[in-house]
Amino acid sequence: MANCSTNVIIEDNTKIKVGVDLGTSSIVLVVVDESNHPVFVASEDASVVADGLVVNFMEAISIVKRLKNKAENQLQRPVTLAAGAVPPGTVGNNKKIIENVIHGAGMEVTEIFDEPTAAAAVLNIQDGAVVDIGGGTTGISIFNNGKVAYSGDEATGGTHMTLVLAGHYGLTLEEGEILKRDSTKYDENFLIMQPVAEKMASITKKFLDDYGKKVKTIYLVGGMMMYPQFTRIFKVVTQLQVIQPNHPKYVTPLGIALKSTAF
Ligand SMILES: Nc1ncnc2c1ncn2[C@@H]1O[C@H](COP(=O)(O)OP(=O)(O)OP(=O)(O)O)[C@@H](O)[C@H]1O
Ligand SMILES: [Mg+2]
């Protein structure tokens, strides 16, 4: 499932909003209609971002261009505007680089959001912690009255889980990645990767302790959250209410499209 896409038929006069999410493991393009219903989702696995920074500019542009073309073919209309996002605490000119990637792929940039703020829009969060476990990192953003009050991240992510799984079975990283995504093997895979999940939960607990104020609920998003087993581990370690939404991998990209103001 390196590349995937899905779409629904829309009327000619339906207005659309577009979100592009550039991650460490994949690039996702989501289109929603004026009622905020997703009408197109496509992603490609990619290694163009490291530590939240775009490291392969040209490759990033080609992938976004391919996703845009796919959207245009399937929706039968030009896709000219898109919003993007950056991880919390992004420093330097990464925001500008994300803008340049989207622009380089032939779209005007409407806004660049903060990733957790985009996720929170989908989950309708006013108060609580969004924990995003993607390929590279475990990131946390704590919301207070709809605003980010604290954010932190640490470099333990899905790639570490692949390393552990591949190491256990003597596989290459590529083979480990395929095995990790095989949902029929989730239970047995998770037993092997559980120590990493426990570390991610402890990282989260440490961030919550640093924040110091009361947090009631943790929302788990990001590709690794395709594993439903995370809820149990996070509940045990943090002693808080834990919510693992449907389609955790697409929460942030969907939020980017949904929060975009321009049609
Ligand atoms: N169907 C799946 N089942 C299990 N794991 C998956 C699945 N799809 C993706 N993953 C894992 O999720 C991780 C990528 O998640 P995501 O797409 O949220 O990351 P990203 O946004 O590209 O990275 P980051 O947020 O760290 O920059 C990878 O480790 C990948 O192996
Ligand atoms: Mg991500």
GROMACS .gro file of C-alpha atoms and ligand atoms in nm:
model
  295
    1MET     CA    1   0.000   0.000   0.000
    2ALA     CA    2   0.278   0.236  -0.093
    3ASN     CA    3   0.040   0.448  -0.293
    4CYS     CA    4  -0.330   0.471  -0.237
    5SER     CA    5  -0.620   0.684  -0.340
    6THR     CA    6  -0.992   0.698  -0.304
    7ASN     CA    7  -1.261   0.933  -0.428
    8VAL     CA    8  -1.631   0.994  -0.464
    9ILE     CA    9  -1.824   1.155  -0.748
   10ILE     CA   10  -1.901   1.526  -0.693
   11GLU     CA   11  -2.130   1.768  -0.874
   12ASP     CA   12  -1.974   2.014  -1.121
   13ASN     CA   13  -2.057   2.317  -0.908
   14THR     CA   14  -1.937   2.171  -0.576
   15LYS     CA   15  -1.668   2.385  -0.418
   16ILE     CA   16  -1.359   2.204  -0.289
   17LYS     CA   17  -1.085   2.265  -0.029
   18VAL     CA   18  -0.748   2.094  -0.049
   19GLY     CA   19  -0.495   1.994   0.218
   20VAL     CA   20  -0.140   1.864   0.167
   21ASP     CA   21   0.045   1.690   0.451
   22LEU     CA   22   0.418   1.633   0.405
   23GLY     CA   23   0.537   1.375   0.658
   24THR     CA   24   0.850   1.172   0.728
   25SER     CA   25   0.689   0.858   0.585
   26SER     CA   26   0.428   0.976   0.343
   27ILE     CA   27   0.273   1.268   0.159
   28VAL     CA   28  -0.106   1.287   0.167
   29LEU     CA   29  -0.341   1.505  -0.036
   30VAL     CA   30  -0.702   1.536   0.081
   31VAL     CA   31  -0.991   1.716  -0.090
   32VAL     CA   32  -1.312   1.799   0.096
   33ASP     CA   33  -1.635   1.950  -0.038
   34GLU     CA   34  -1.807   2.258   0.101
   35SER     CA   35  -1.973   2.045   0.370
   36ASN     CA   36  -1.628   1.925   0.475
   37HIS     CA   37  -1.688   1.571   0.349
   38PRO     CA   38  -1.377   1.407   0.205
   39VAL     CA   39  -1.418   1.357  -0.171
   40PHE     CA   40  -1.062   1.254  -0.255
   41VAL     CA   41  -0.771   1.112  -0.055
   42ALA     CA   42  -0.441   0.996  -0.200
   43SER     CA   43  -0.102   0.926  -0.047
   44GLU     CA   44   0.243   0.818  -0.151
   45ASP     CA   45   0.512   0.679   0.072
   46ALA     CA   46   0.804   0.920   0.063
   47SER     CA   47   1.135   0.998   0.231
   48VAL     CA   48   1.152   1.367   0.156
   49VAL     CA   49   1.108   1.497   0.511
   50ALA     CA   50   1.337   1.432   0.808
   51ASP     CA   51   1.284   1.569   1.159
   52GLY     CA   52   0.997   1.779   1.025
   53LEU     CA   53   1.216   1.944   0.761
   54VAL     CA   54   1.196   1.898   0.384
   55VAL     CA   55   1.525   1.737   0.280
   56ASN     CA   56   1.445   1.641  -0.079
   57PHE     CA   57   1.277   1.941  -0.232
   58MET     CA   58   1.250   1.823  -0.596
   59GLU     CA   59   1.119   1.478  -0.504
   60ALA     CA   60   0.863   1.640  -0.270
   61ILE     CA   61   0.741   1.859  -0.557
   62SER     CA   62   0.711   1.563  -0.798
   63ILE     CA   63   0.506   1.364  -0.547
   64VAL     CA   64   0.270   1.653  -0.468
   65LYS     CA   65   0.234   1.714  -0.843
   66ARG     CA   66   0.141   1.348  -0.900
   67LEU     CA   67  -0.118   1.360  -0.620
   68LYS     CA   68  -0.261   1.685  -0.760
   69ASN     CA   69  -0.287   1.532  -1.110
   70LYS     CA   70  -0.459   1.226  -0.968
   71ALA     CA   71  -0.710   1.448  -0.786
   72GLU     CA   72  -0.774   1.648  -1.103
   73ASN     CA   73  -0.826   1.333  -1.310
   74GLN     CA   74  -1.061   1.177  -1.062
   75LEU     CA   75  -1.257   1.491  -0.975
   76GLN     CA   76  -1.251   1.619  -1.334
   77ARG     CA   77  -1.161   1.975  -1.235
   78PRO     CA   78  -0.848   2.182  -1.181
   79VAL     CA   79  -0.698   2.180  -0.831
   80THR     CA   80  -0.538   2.522  -0.795
   81LEU     CA   81  -0.539   2.606  -0.424
   82ALA     CA   82  -0.410   2.407  -0.127
   83ALA     CA   83  -0.329   2.448   0.241
   84GLY     CA   84  -0.030   2.286   0.411
   85ALA     CA   85   0.097   2.232   0.764
   86VAL     CA   86   0.414   2.216   0.973
   87PRO     CA   87   0.484   2.015   1.290
   88PRO     CA   88   0.452   2.198   1.623
   89GLY     CA   89   0.754   2.400   1.721
   90THR     CA   90   0.889   2.415   1.365
   91VAL     CA   91   1.170   2.663   1.348
   92GLY     CA   92   1.352   2.832   1.064
   93ASN     CA   93   1.212   2.864   0.717
   94ASN     CA   94   1.043   2.525   0.692
   95LYS     CA   95   0.704   2.691   0.662
   96LYS     CA   96   0.834   2.875   0.357
   97ILE     CA   97   0.979   2.553   0.215
   98ILE     CA   98   0.644   2.371   0.252
   99GLU     CA   99   0.483   2.667   0.077
  100ASN     CA  100   0.740   2.642  -0.201
  101VAL     CA  101   0.676   2.269  -0.245
  102ILE     CA  102   0.300   2.320  -0.283
  103HIS     CA  103   0.360   2.616  -0.511
  104GLY     CA  104   0.620   2.421  -0.712
  105ALA     CA  105   0.357   2.152  -0.766
  106GLY     CA  106   0.135   2.411  -0.934
  107MET     CA  107  -0.099   2.527  -0.656
  108GLU     CA  108  -0.140   2.856  -0.474
  109VAL     CA  109  -0.097   2.821  -0.098
  110THR     CA  110  -0.399   2.930   0.103
  111GLU     CA  111  -0.262   2.878   0.456
  112ILE     CA  112   0.008   2.689   0.644
  113PHE     CA  113  -0.135   2.545   0.968
  114ASP     CA  114   0.015   2.386   1.272
  115GLU     CA  115  -0.035   2.005   1.231
  116PRO     CA  116  -0.198   1.937   1.572
  117THR     CA  117  -0.431   2.232   1.528
  118ALA     CA  118  -0.545   2.071   1.203
  119ALA     CA  119  -0.596   1.737   1.380
  120ALA     CA  120  -0.787   1.907   1.663
  121ALA     CA  121  -1.027   2.062   1.410
  122VAL     CA  122  -1.127   1.714   1.290
  123LEU     CA  123  -1.160   1.573   1.639
  124ASN     CA  124  -1.336   1.885   1.763
  125ILE     CA  125  -1.101   1.924   2.059
  126GLN     CA  126  -1.115   2.221   2.291
  127ASP     CA  127  -0.927   2.060   2.580
  128GLY     CA  128  -0.704   1.754   2.579
  129ALA     CA  129  -0.379   1.621   2.435
  130VAL     CA  130  -0.326   1.517   2.073
  131VAL     CA  131  -0.049   1.259   2.046
  132ASP     CA  132   0.074   1.206   1.689
  133ILE     CA  133   0.290   0.903   1.622
  134GLY     CA  134   0.404   0.904   1.261
  135GLY     CA  135   0.722   0.763   1.111
  136GLY     CA  136   0.983   0.977   1.280
  137THR     CA  137   0.853   1.110   1.608
  138THR     CA  138   0.611   1.098   1.897
  139GLY     CA  139   0.465   1.447   1.916
  140ILE     CA  140   0.226   1.591   2.170
  141SER     CA  141   0.017   1.907   2.163
  142ILE     CA  142  -0.196   1.999   2.461
  143PHE     CA  143  -0.503   2.211   2.396
  144ASN     CA  144  -0.658   2.447   2.647
  145ASN     CA  145  -0.977   2.627   2.538
  146GLY     CA  146  -0.906   2.541   2.174
  147LYS     CA  147  -0.551   2.683   2.177
  148VAL     CA  148  -0.220   2.497   2.186
  149ALA     CA  149  -0.089   2.545   2.542
  150TYR     CA  150   0.208   2.308   2.523
  151SER     CA  151   0.387   2.105   2.258
  152GLY     CA  152   0.679   1.870   2.250
  153ASP     CA  153   0.822   1.589   2.045
  154GLU     CA  154   1.084   1.320   2.070
  155ALA     CA  155   1.248   1.114   1.798
  156THR     CA  156   1.086   0.777   1.866
  157GLY     CA  157   0.835   0.689   1.594
  158GLY     CA  158   0.706   0.418   1.365
  159THR     CA  159   1.046   0.362   1.207
  160HIS     CA  160   1.178   0.244   1.545
  161MET     CA  161   0.895  -0.007   1.561
  162THR     CA  162   0.986  -0.134   1.213
  163LEU     CA  163   1.349  -0.171   1.324
  164VAL     CA  164   1.245  -0.379   1.625
  165LEU     CA  165   1.011  -0.597   1.418
  166ALA     CA  166   1.265  -0.646   1.138
  167GLY     CA  167   1.540  -0.722   1.394
  168HIS     CA  168   1.322  -0.982   1.566
  169TYR     CA  169   1.256  -1.176   1.245
  170GLY     CA  170   1.589  -1.108   1.071
  171LEU     CA  171   1.416  -0.908   0.793
  172THR     CA  172   1.528  -0.607   0.591
  173LEU     CA  173   1.368  -0.276   0.682
  174GLU     CA  174   1.149  -0.294   0.369
  175GLU     CA  175   1.027  -0.643   0.462
  176GLY     CA  176   0.970  -0.528   0.819
  177GLU     CA  177   0.762  -0.236   0.694
  178ILE     CA  178   0.539  -0.468   0.486
  179LEU     CA  179   0.494  -0.701   0.783
  180LYS     CA  180   0.416  -0.409   1.015
  181ARG     CA  181   0.133  -0.294   0.785
  182ASP     CA  182  -0.021  -0.642   0.755
  183SER     CA  183  -0.333  -0.600   0.966
  184THR     CA  184  -0.380  -0.978   0.996
  185LYS     CA  185  -0.051  -0.982   1.194
  186TYR     CA  186  -0.121  -0.681   1.419
  187ASP     CA  187  -0.163  -0.887   1.738
  188GLU     CA  188   0.160  -1.083   1.708
  189ASN     CA  189   0.354  -0.783   1.572
  190PHE     CA  190   0.244  -0.567   1.860
  191LEU     CA  191   0.374  -0.816   2.117
  192ILE     CA  192   0.721  -0.766   1.967
  193MET     CA  193   0.690  -0.388   1.933
  194GLN     CA  194   0.519  -0.331   2.268
  195PRO     CA  195   0.835  -0.206   2.450
  196VAL     CA  196   0.857   0.078   2.194
  197ALA     CA  197   0.487   0.159   2.244
  198GLU     CA  198   0.551   0.169   2.620
  199LYS     CA  199   0.839   0.408   2.561
  200MET     CA  200   0.611   0.631   2.350
  201ALA     CA  201   0.354   0.629   2.630
  202SER     CA  202   0.625   0.720   2.886
  203ILE     CA  203   0.744   1.004   2.661
  204THR     CA  204   0.383   1.126   2.654
  205LYS     CA  205   0.354   1.095   3.032
  206LYS     CA  206   0.674   1.295   3.078
  207PHE     CA  207   0.539   1.574   2.854
  208LEU     CA  208   0.209   1.571   3.047
  209ASP     CA  209   0.404   1.598   3.374
  210ASP     CA  210   0.610   1.886   3.233
  211TYR     CA  211   0.290   2.065   3.134
  212GLY     CA  212   0.179   2.025   3.493
  213LYS     CA  213  -0.190   2.111   3.457
  214LYS     CA  214  -0.475   1.862   3.452
  215VAL     CA  215  -0.544   1.688   3.120
  216LYS     CA  216  -0.843   1.451   3.099
  217THR     CA  217  -0.823   1.297   2.754
  218ILE     CA  218  -0.553   1.190   2.510
  219TYR     CA  219  -0.635   1.155   2.138
  220LEU     CA  220  -0.405   0.924   1.942
  221VAL     CA  221  -0.342   1.007   1.574
  222GLY     CA  222  -0.082   0.927   1.305
  223GLY     CA  223  -0.005   0.619   1.097
  224MET     CA  224   0.116   0.405   1.390
  225MET     CA  225  -0.226   0.439   1.548
  226MET     CA  226  -0.359   0.198   1.288
  227TYR     CA  227  -0.263  -0.044   1.568
  228PRO     CA  228  -0.561  -0.038   1.808
  229GLN     CA  229  -0.343  -0.187   2.082
  230PHE     CA  230  -0.196   0.157   2.164
  231THR     CA  231  -0.506   0.260   2.360
  232ARG     CA  232  -0.449  -0.003   2.630
  233ILE     CA  233  -0.080   0.085   2.672
  234PHE     CA  234  -0.145   0.461   2.691
  235LYS     CA  235  -0.429   0.407   2.944
  236VAL     CA  236  -0.206   0.198   3.170
  237VAL     CA  237   0.091   0.436   3.155
  238THR     CA  238  -0.093   0.770   3.178
  239GLN     CA  239  -0.405   0.666   3.374
  240LEU     CA  240  -0.607   0.902   3.151
  241GLN     CA  241  -0.897   0.856   2.910
  242VAL     CA  242  -0.756   0.759   2.569
  243ILE     CA  243  -0.937   0.796   2.235
  244GLN     CA  244  -0.808   0.636   1.918
  245PRO     CA  245  -1.021   0.778   1.632
  246ASN     CA  246  -1.108   0.600   1.307
  247HIS     CA  247  -0.864   0.656   1.021
  248PRO     CA  248  -0.591   0.797   1.252
  249LYS     CA  249  -0.349   0.826   0.961
  250TYR     CA  250  -0.572   1.075   0.779
  251VAL     CA  251  -0.684   1.294   1.071
  252THR     CA  252  -0.413   1.559   1.022
  253PRO     CA  253  -0.435   1.582   0.639
  254LEU     CA  254  -0.814   1.592   0.659
  255GLY     CA  255  -0.787   1.873   0.916
  256ILE     CA  256  -0.558   2.073   0.687
  257ALA     CA  257  -0.820   2.059   0.408
  258LEU     CA  258  -1.107   2.123   0.646
  259LYS     CA  259  -0.948   2.428   0.811
  260SER     CA  260  -0.859   2.583   0.479
  261THR     CA  261  -1.071   2.891   0.422
  262ALA     CA  262  -1.030   2.929   0.048
  263PHE     CA  263  -1.232   2.730  -0.208
  264LIG     N1  264  -0.172   0.044   0.761
  264LIG     C1  265  -0.075   0.063   0.851
  264LIG     N2  266  -0.058  -0.023   0.953
  264LIG     C2  267   0.040  -0.004   1.042
  264LIG     N3  268   0.127   0.095   1.040
  264LIG     C3  269   0.115   0.184   0.941
  264LIG     C4  270   0.013   0.173   0.842
  264LIG     N4  271   0.026   0.277   0.756
  264LIG     C5  272   0.129   0.350   0.799
  264LIG     N5  273   0.183   0.292   0.910
  264LIG     C6  274   0.300   0.340   0.985
  264LIG     O1  275   0.276   0.474   1.026
  264LIG     C7  276   0.395   0.546   1.020
  264LIG     C8  277   0.373   0.671   0.936
  264LIG     O2  278   0.269   0.747   0.990
  264LIG     P1  279   0.229   0.888   0.926
  264LIG     O3  280   0.187   0.868   0.786
  264LIG     O4  281   0.135   0.949   1.023
  264LIG     O5  282   0.371   0.954   0.932
  264LIG     P2  283   0.425   1.090   0.877
  264LIG     O6  284   0.324   1.197   0.900
  264LIG     O7  285   0.472   1.069   0.737
  264LIG     O8  286   0.551   1.106   0.970
  264LIG     P3  287   0.586   1.216   1.081
  264LIG     O9  288   0.455   1.261   1.141
  264LIG    O10  289   0.674   1.144   1.178
  264LIG    O11  290   0.655   1.322   1.003
  264LIG     C9  291   0.502   0.458   0.958
  264LIG    O12  292   0.588   0.409   1.058
  264LIG    C10  293   0.420   0.347   0.895
  264LIG    O13  294   0.489   0.225   0.899
  265MG      MG  295   0.276   1.332   1.050
   0.00000   0.00000   0.00000
